[in-house]
Short mmCIF file of C-alpha atoms in Angstrom, two decimals:
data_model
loop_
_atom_site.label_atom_id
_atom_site.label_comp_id
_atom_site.label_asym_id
_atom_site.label_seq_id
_atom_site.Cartn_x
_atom_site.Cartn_y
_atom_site.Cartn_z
CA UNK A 1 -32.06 32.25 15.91
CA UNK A 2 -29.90 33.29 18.44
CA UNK A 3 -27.07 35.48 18.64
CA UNK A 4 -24.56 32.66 19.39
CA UNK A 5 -25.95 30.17 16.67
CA UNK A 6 -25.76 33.70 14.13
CA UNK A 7 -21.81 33.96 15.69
CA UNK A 8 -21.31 29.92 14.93
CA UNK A 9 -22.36 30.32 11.53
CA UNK A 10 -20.20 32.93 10.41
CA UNK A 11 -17.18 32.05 11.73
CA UNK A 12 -17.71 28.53 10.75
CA UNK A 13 -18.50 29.49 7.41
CA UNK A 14 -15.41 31.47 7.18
CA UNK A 15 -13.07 28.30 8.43
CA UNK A 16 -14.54 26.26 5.84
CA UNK A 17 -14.54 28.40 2.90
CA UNK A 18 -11.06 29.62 4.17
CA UNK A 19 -9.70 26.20 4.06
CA UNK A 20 -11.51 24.87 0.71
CA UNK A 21 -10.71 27.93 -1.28
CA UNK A 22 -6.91 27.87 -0.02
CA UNK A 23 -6.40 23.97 -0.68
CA UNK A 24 -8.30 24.54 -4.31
CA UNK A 25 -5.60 27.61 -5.11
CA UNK A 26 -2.72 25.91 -3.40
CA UNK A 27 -1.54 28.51 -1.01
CA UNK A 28 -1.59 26.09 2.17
CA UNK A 29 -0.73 22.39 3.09
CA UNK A 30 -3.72 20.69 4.25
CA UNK A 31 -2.34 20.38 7.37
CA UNK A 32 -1.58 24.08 8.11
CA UNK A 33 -5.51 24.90 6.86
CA UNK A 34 -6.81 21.92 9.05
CA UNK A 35 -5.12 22.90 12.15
CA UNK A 36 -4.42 26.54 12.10
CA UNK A 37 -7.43 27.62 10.68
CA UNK A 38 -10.27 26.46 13.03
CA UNK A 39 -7.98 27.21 15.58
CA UNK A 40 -8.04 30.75 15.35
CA UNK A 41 -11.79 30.48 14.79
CA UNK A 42 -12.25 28.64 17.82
CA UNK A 43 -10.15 30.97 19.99
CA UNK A 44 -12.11 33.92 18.15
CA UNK A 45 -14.99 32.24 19.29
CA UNK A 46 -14.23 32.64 22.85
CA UNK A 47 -13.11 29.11 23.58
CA UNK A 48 -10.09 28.31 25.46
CA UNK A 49 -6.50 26.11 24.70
CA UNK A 50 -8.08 23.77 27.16
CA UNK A 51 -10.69 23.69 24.84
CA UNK A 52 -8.94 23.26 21.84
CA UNK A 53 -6.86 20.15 23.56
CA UNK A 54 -10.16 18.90 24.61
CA UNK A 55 -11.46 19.26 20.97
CA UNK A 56 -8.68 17.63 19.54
CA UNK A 57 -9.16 14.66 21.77
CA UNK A 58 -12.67 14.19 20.48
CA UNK A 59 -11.85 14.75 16.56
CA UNK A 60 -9.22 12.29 17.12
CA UNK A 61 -11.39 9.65 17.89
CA UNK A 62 -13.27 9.98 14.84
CA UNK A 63 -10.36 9.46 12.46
CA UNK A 64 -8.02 7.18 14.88
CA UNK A 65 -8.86 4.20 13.19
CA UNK A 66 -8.71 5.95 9.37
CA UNK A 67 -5.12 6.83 10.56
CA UNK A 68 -3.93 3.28 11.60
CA UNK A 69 -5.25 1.69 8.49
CA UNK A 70 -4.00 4.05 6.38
CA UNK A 71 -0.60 3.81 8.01
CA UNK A 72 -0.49 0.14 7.73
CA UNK A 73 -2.40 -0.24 4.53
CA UNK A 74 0.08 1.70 2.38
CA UNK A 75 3.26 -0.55 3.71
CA UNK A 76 1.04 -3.45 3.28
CA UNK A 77 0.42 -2.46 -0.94
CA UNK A 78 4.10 -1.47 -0.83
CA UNK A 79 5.64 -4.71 0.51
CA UNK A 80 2.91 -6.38 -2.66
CA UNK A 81 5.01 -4.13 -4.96
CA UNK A 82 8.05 -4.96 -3.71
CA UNK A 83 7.20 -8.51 -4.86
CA UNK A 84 6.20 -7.75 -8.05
CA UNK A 85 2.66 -9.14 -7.55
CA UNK A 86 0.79 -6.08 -9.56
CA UNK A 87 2.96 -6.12 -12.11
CA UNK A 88 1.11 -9.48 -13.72
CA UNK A 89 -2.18 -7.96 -13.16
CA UNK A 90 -1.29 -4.50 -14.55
CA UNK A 91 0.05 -6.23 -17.81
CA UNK A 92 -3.15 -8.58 -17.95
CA UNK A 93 -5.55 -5.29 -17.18
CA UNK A 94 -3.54 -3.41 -20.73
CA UNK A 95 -4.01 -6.63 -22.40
CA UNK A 96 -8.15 -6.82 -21.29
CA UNK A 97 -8.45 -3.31 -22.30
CA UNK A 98 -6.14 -2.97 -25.15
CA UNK A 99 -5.45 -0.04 -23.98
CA UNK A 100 -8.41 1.89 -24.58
CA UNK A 101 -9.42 4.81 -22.16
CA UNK A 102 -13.03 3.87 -22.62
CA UNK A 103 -12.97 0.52 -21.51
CA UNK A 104 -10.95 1.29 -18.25
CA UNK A 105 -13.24 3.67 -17.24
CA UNK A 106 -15.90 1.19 -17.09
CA UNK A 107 -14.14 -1.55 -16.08
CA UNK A 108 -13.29 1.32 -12.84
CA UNK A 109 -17.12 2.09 -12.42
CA UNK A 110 -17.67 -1.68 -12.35
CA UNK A 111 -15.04 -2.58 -9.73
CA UNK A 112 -16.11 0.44 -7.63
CA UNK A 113 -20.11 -0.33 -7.35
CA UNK A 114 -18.49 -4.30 -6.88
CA UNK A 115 -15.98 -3.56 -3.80
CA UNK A 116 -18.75 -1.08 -2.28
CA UNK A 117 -21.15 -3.67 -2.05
CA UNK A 118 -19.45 -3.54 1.61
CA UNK A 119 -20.89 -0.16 2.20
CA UNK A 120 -17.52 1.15 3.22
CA UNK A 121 -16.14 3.69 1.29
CA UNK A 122 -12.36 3.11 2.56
CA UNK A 123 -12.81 -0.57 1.63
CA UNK A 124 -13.35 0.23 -1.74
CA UNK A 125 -10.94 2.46 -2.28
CA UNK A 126 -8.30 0.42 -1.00
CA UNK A 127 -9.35 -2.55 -2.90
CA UNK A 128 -9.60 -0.55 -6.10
CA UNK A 129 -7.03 2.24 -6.25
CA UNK A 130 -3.60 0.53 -5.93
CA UNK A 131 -4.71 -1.94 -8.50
CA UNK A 132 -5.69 0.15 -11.22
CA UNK A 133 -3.41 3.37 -10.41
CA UNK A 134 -0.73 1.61 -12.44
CA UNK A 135 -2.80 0.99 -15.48
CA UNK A 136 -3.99 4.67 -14.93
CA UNK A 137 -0.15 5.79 -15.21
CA UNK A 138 0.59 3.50 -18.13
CA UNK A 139 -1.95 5.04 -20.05
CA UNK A 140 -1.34 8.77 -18.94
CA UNK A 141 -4.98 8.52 -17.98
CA UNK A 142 -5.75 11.27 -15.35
CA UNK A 143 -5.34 9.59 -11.73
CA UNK A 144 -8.53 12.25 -10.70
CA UNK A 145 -10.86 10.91 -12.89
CA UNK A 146 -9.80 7.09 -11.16
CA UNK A 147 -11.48 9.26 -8.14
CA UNK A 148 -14.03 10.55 -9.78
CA UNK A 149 -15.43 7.29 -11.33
CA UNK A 150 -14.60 5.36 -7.69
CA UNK A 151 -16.55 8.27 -5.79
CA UNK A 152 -19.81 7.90 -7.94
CA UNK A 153 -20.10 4.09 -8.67
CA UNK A 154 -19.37 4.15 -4.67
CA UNK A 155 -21.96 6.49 -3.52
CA UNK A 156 -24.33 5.01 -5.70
CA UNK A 157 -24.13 1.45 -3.86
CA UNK A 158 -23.90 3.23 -0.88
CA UNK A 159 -27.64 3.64 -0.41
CA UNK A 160 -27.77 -0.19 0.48
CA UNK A 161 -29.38 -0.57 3.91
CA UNK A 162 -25.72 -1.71 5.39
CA UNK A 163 -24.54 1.73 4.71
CA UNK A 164 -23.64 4.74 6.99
CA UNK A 165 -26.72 7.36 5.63
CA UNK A 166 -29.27 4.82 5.56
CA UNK A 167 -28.50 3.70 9.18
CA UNK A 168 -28.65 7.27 10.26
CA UNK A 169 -31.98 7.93 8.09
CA UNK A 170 -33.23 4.95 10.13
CA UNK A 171 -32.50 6.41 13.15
CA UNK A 172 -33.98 9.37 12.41
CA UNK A 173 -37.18 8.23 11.45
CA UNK A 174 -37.50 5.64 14.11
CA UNK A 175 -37.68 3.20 11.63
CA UNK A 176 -37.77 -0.87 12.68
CA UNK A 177 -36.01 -1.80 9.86
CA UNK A 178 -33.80 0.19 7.52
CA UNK A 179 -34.77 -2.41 4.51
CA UNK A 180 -38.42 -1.07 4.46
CA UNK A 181 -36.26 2.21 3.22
CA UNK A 182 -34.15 1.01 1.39
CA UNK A 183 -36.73 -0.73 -0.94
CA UNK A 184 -38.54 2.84 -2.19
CA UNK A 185 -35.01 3.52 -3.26
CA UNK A 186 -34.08 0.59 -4.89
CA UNK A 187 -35.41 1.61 -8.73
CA UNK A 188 -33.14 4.96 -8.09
CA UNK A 189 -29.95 3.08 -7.15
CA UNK A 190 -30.44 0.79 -10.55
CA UNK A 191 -30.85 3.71 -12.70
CA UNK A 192 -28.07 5.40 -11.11
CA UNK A 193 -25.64 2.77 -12.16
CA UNK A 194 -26.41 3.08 -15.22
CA UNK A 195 -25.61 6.47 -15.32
CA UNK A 196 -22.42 5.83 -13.84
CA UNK A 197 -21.73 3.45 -16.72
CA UNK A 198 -23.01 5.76 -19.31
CA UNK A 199 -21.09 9.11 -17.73
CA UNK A 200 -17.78 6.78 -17.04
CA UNK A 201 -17.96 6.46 -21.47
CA UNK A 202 -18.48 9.92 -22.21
CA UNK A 203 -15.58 10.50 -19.84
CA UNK A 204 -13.56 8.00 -21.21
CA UNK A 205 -13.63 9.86 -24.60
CA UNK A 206 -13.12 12.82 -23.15
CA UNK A 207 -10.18 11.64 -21.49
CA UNK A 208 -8.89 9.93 -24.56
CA UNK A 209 -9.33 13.41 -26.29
CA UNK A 210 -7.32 14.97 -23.31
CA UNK A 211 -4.18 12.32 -23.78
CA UNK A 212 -4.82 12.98 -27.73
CA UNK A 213 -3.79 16.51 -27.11
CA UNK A 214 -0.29 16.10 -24.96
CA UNK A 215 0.41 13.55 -27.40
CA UNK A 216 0.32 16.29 -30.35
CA UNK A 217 1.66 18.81 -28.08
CA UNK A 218 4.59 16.67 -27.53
CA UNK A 219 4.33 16.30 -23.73
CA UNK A 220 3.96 12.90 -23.43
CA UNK A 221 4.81 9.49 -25.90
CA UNK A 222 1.72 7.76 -28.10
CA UNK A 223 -0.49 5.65 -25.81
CA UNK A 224 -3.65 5.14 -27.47
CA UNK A 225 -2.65 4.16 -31.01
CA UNK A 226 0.15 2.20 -30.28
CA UNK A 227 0.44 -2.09 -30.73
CA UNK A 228 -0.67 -3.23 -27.73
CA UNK A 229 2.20 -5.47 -27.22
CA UNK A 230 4.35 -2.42 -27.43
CA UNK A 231 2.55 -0.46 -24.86
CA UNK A 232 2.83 -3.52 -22.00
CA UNK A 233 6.77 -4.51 -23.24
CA UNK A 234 7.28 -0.26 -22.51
CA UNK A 235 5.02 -0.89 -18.86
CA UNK A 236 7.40 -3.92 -18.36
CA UNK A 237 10.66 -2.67 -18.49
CA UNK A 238 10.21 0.47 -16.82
CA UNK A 239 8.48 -0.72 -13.84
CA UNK A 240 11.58 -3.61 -14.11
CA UNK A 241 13.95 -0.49 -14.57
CA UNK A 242 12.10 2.00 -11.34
CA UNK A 243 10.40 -1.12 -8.78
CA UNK A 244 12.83 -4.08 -9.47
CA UNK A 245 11.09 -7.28 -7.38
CA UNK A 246 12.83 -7.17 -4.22
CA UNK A 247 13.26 -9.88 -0.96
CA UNK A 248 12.61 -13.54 -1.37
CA UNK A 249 9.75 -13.28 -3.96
CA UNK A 250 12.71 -12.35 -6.28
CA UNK A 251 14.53 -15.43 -5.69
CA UNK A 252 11.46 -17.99 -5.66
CA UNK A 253 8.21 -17.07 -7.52
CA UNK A 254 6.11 -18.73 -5.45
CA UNK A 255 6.31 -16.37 -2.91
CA UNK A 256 3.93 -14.21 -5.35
CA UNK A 257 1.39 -16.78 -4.75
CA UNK A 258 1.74 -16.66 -0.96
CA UNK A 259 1.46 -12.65 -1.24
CA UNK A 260 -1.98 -13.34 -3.40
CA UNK A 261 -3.33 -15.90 -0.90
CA UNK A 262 -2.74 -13.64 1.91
CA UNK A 263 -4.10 -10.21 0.31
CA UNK A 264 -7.30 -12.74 -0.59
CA UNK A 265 -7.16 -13.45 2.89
CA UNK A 266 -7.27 -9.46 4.27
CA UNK A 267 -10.04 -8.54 1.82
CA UNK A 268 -11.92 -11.71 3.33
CA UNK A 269 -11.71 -10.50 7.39
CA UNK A 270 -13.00 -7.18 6.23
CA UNK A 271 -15.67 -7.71 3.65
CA UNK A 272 -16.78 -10.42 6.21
CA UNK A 273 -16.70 -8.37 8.71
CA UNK A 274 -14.42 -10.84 10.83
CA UNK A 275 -12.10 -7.87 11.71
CA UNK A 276 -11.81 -3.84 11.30
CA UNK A 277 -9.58 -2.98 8.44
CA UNK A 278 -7.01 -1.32 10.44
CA UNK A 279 -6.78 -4.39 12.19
CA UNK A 280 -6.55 -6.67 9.22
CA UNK A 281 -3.87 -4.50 7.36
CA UNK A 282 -1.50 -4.83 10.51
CA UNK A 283 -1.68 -8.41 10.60
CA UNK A 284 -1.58 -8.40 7.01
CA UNK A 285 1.69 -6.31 7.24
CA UNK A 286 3.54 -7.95 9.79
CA UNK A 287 3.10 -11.47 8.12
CA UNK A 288 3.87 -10.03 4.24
CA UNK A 289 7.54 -9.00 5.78
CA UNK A 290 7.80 -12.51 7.73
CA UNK A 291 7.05 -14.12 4.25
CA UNK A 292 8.78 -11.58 1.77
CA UNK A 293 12.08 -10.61 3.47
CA UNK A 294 14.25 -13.25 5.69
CA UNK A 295 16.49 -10.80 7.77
CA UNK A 296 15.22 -7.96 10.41
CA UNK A 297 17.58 -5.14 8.47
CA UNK A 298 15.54 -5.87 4.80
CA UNK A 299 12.26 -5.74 7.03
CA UNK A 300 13.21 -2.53 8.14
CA UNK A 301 14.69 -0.89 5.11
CA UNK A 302 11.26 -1.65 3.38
CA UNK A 303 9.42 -0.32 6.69
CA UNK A 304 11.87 2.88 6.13
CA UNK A 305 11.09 2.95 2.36
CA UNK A 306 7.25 3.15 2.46
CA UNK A 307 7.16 5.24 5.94
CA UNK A 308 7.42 8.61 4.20
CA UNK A 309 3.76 7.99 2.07
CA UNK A 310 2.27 6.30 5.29
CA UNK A 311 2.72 9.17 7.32
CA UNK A 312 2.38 12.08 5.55
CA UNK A 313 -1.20 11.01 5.00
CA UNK A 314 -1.66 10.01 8.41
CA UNK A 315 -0.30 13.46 9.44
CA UNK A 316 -3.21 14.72 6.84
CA UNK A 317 -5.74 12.73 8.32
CA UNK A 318 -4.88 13.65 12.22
CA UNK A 319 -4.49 17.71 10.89
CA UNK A 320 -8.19 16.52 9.54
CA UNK A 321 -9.25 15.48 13.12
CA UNK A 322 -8.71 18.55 14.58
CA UNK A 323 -10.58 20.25 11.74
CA UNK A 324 -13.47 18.22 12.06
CA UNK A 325 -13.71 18.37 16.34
CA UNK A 326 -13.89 21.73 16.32
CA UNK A 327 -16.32 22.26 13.84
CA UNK A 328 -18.43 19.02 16.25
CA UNK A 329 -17.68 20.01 19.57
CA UNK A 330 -18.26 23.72 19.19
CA UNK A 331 -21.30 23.38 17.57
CA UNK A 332 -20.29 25.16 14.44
CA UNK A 333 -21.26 22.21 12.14
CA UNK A 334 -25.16 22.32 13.58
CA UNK A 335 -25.18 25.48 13.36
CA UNK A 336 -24.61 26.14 9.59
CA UNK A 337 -27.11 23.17 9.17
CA UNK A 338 -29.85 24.85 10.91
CA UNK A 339 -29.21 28.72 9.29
CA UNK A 340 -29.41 26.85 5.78
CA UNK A 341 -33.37 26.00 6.65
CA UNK A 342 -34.32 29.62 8.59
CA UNK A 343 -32.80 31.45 4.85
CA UNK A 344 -35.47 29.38 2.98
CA UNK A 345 -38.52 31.87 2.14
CA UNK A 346 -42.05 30.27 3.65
CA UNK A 347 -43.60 30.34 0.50
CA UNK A 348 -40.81 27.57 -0.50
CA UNK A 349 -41.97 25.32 2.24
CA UNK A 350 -43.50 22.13 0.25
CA UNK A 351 -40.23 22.17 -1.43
CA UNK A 352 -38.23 22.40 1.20
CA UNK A 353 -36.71 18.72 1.26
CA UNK A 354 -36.59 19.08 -2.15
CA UNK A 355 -34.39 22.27 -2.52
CA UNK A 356 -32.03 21.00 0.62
CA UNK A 357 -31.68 17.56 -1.80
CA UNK A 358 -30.76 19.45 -4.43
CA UNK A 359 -27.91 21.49 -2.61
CA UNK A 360 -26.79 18.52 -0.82
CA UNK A 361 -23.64 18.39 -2.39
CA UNK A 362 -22.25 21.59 -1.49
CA UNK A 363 -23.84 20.93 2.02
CA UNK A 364 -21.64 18.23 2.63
CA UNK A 365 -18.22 20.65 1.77
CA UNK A 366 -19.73 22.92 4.95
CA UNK A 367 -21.13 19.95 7.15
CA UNK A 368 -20.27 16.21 8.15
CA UNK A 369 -22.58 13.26 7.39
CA UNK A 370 -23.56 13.15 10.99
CA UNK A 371 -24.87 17.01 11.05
CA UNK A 372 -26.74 16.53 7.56
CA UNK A 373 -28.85 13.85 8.70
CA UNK A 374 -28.91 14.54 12.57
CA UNK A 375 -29.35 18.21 12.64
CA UNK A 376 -30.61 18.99 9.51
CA UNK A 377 -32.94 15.83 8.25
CA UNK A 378 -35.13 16.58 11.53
CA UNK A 379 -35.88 20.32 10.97
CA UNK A 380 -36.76 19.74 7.26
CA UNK A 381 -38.55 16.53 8.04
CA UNK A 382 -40.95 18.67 10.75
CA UNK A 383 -41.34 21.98 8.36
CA UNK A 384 -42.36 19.29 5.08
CA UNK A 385 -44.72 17.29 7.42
CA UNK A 386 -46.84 21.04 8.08
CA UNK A 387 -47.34 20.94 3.83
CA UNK A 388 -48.55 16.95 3.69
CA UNK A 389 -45.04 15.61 2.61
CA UNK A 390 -44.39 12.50 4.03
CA UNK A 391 -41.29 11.99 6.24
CA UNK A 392 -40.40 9.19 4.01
CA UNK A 393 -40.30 11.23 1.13
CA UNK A 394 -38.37 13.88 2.63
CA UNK A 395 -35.86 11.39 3.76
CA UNK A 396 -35.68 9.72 -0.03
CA UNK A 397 -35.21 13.73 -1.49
CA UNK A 398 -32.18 13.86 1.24
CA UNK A 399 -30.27 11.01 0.70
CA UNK A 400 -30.33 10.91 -3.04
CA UNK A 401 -29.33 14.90 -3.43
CA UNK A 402 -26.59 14.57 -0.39
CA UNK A 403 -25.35 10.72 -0.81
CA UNK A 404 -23.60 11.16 -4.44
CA UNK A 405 -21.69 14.07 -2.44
CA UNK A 406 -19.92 11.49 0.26
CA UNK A 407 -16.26 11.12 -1.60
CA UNK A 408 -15.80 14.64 -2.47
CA UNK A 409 -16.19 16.19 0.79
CA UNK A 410 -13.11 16.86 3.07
CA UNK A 411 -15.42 15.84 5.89
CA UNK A 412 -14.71 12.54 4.70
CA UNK A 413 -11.73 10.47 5.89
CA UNK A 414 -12.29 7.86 2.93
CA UNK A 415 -11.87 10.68 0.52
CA UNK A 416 -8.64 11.66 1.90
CA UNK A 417 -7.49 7.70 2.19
CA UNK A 418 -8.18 8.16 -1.80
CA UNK A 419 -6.22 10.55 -2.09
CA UNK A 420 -3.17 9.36 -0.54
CA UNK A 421 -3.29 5.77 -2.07
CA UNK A 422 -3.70 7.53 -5.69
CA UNK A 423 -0.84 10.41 -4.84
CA UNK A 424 -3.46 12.96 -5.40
CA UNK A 425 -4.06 16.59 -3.94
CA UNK A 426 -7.42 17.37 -2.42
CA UNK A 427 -8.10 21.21 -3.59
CA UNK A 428 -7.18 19.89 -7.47
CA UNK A 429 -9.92 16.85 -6.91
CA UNK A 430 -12.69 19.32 -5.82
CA UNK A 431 -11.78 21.46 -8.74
CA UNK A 432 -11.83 18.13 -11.44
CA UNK A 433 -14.42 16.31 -9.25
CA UNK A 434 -17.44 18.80 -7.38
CA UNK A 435 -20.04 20.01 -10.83
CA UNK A 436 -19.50 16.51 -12.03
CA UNK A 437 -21.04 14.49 -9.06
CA UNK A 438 -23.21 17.36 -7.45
CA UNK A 439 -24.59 17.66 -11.40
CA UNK A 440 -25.06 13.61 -10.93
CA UNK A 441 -26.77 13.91 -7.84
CA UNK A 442 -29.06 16.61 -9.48
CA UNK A 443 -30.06 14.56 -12.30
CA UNK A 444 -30.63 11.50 -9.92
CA UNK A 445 -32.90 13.63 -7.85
CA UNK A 446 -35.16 15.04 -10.78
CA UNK A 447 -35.52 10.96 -11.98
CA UNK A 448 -36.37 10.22 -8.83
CA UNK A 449 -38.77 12.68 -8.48
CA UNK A 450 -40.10 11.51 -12.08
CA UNK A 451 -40.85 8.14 -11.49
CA UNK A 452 -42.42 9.45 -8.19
CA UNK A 453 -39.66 7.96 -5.41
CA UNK A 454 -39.80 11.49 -4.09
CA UNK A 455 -43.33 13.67 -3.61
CA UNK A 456 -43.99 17.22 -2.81
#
């Protein structure tokens, strides 16, 4: 290796541990880690402010079109609120579930591996999160382990040919079609749902166990226990008492049905891919406050009201650009992928795709999608090929260890879309979130390797 790649490494590794150890203990925003951090690294580096700008530029354009959907998506489910169209479907949910912990957590894992069948990751949690966040909250369930369950049942479906890794697997390979691929891993994805459905029950007790205890200690009222009727008359009135149905839908009912029709009609352009999501939450927006409110100063006051959650996540999500452009553009990112391989001892070689699976996970908290599979896939692919492993299998050993990994990674603008639309902080989810799905994608990998999807 050479001395600059050695230099890259380091001070790469430093930004990234920097900023994931400081979000995790709280001592920074996001924003101050995301900007200030690979900042200095990059200037350390020897790169200029010119630079920097020119960086900037380039991360920018990777989460540009996170940033407008996420701006417009949150006014869009705020303006639904307003109306008072989840409340229905919150008190229908409690009624479904009678309010048991267990049931919600599969009925998350189900909706999740449902609304991924998209392959995009923000899709799913914007279909999924502002719907169930309010059952979450009515029964004091933990709004991390709505992420959790989301993140796996997602990155589970995600191996369908239509999805970001396989594409760039395909790529990589020089494969005709990505389906040939996808079919070896097929048997994997079907047992991995149903660990998803069996992990989202031992959760859901564990949960329950967790909202057992406040309720003893005092810190919260009776949830699990209590008539069912009780628990969604309580969710009624105070949702009545803190988001009273505002605008027209408050006058005339019907407007609900309009506001149902029209979210239908969003989910539709972007599942179909008739239109990007960014694109279909603006139009979506800017027809919900034609319908909903009949004068330009109630438009506005409801723009004004939801701004402030819109944009501090967007203001995340830029900070997240810059992060992630100068990790690209200065090479730091291939870098760390490449050092990974040169530590491995020799004697490890027929392994090698196997032990790189297996520490996928953590791989993707130090590198983006893009340098996993385009960096370091090709290195491990031409070291396994010298010991007989097919490139096939190496690519199967890859994708299985790294994929389960995609939502907890700050790499990730989906994961910090999540985030936002659930009001959660990003160091606390890697805490609750990072052994549970890199211990998922672990056990996946050994299965896989038992039923003989991946060879060494």
């Amino acid at each position: 290796m050479q001395g600059d790649s050695v230099w890259l490494t380091i001070v790469g590794l430093i930004i990234i541990l920097s900023i994931v150890g400081l979000l995790i203990t709280k001592k920074i925003s996001p924003v101050v880690g995301m900007v200030l951090i690979p900042s200095i690294g990059a200037l350390i580096l020897g790169f200029s402010v010119t630079d920097l700008v020119d960086f900037f530029d380039k991360g920018l354009m990777q989460v540009i079109n996170v940033v407008i959907m996420f701006i417009f998506a949150i006014i869009f489910f705020g303006i639904m609120n307003d109306s008072g169209l989840f409340k229905p479907l919150v008190k229908r949910l409690l009624l479904l579930t009678r309010g048991n912990v267990v049931i919600v957590c599969i009925m998350t894992a189900l909706l999740g591996t449902i609304a991924q069948l998209d392959g995009a990751g923000a899709v799913t949690f914007l279909l999924c999160i502002p719907a169930l966040l309010p059952l979450y909250k009515a029964l004091n369930m933990s709004r991390y382990l709505l992420i959790l369950l989301l993140a796996l049942s997602a990155a589970v479906m995600n191996m369908v040919p239509w999805g970001g890794p396989m594409a760039r697997v395909a790529a990589v390979l020089k494969t005709e079609t990505v389906n040939e691929l996808w079919y070896g891993l097929i048997p994997v994805q079907i047992i991995g749902f149903l660990l998803v459905m069996l992990l989202s029950v031992y959760l859901g007790f564990r949960e329950k166990r967790r909202i057992k205890k406040r309720i003893e200690k005092g810190e919260i009222e009776e949830t699990q226990n209590i008539n069912i009727h009780k628990l969604v008359q309580n969710y009624v009135y105070d949702q009545e008492v803190k988001f009273p149905v505002r605008g027209r839908a408050k006058t005339y009912p019907f407007i609900r049905w309009i506001n149902t029709i029209l979210i239908l009609v969003v989910i539709f352009l972007m599942l179909t891919n008739i239109a990007p999501p960014e694109f279909a939450f603006m139009m979506g927006t800017a027809i919900a406050l034609l319908v909903n409110f009949k004068s330009v100063d109630e438009q506005m006051n409801r723009l004004k009201a939801h701004a402030p959650n819109a944009l501090m996540m967007a203001i995340v999500i830029i900070g997240a650009g810059m992060f992630l452009g100068i990790l690209d553009e200065t090479g730091m990112l291939e870098a760390i992928s490449k050092s990974f391989i040169y530590v491995i001892p020799p004697v490890l070689g027929p392994y090698i795709h196997i032990i790189v699976g297996i520490f996928g996970v953590p791989l993707d908290l130090v590198t983006s999608t893009d340098a996993y599979y385009f960096a370091v896939l090709p290195i491990v692919k031409q070291i396994a090929a010298e010991f007989g492993v097919s490139q096939v299998s190496t690519a199967y050993s890859m994708v299985i260890g790294n994929i389960i990994g995609t939502f907890v990674s700050p790499f990730a603008p989906a994961v910090w879309l999540a985030l936002g639309l659930a009001e959660a902080n990003m160091g606390t989810y890697i805490k609750y979130a990072f052994f549970w799905i890199w211990g998922f994608a672990i056990t996946l990998l050994i299965i896989a390797i038992l039923i003989g999807t991946v060879a060494f």
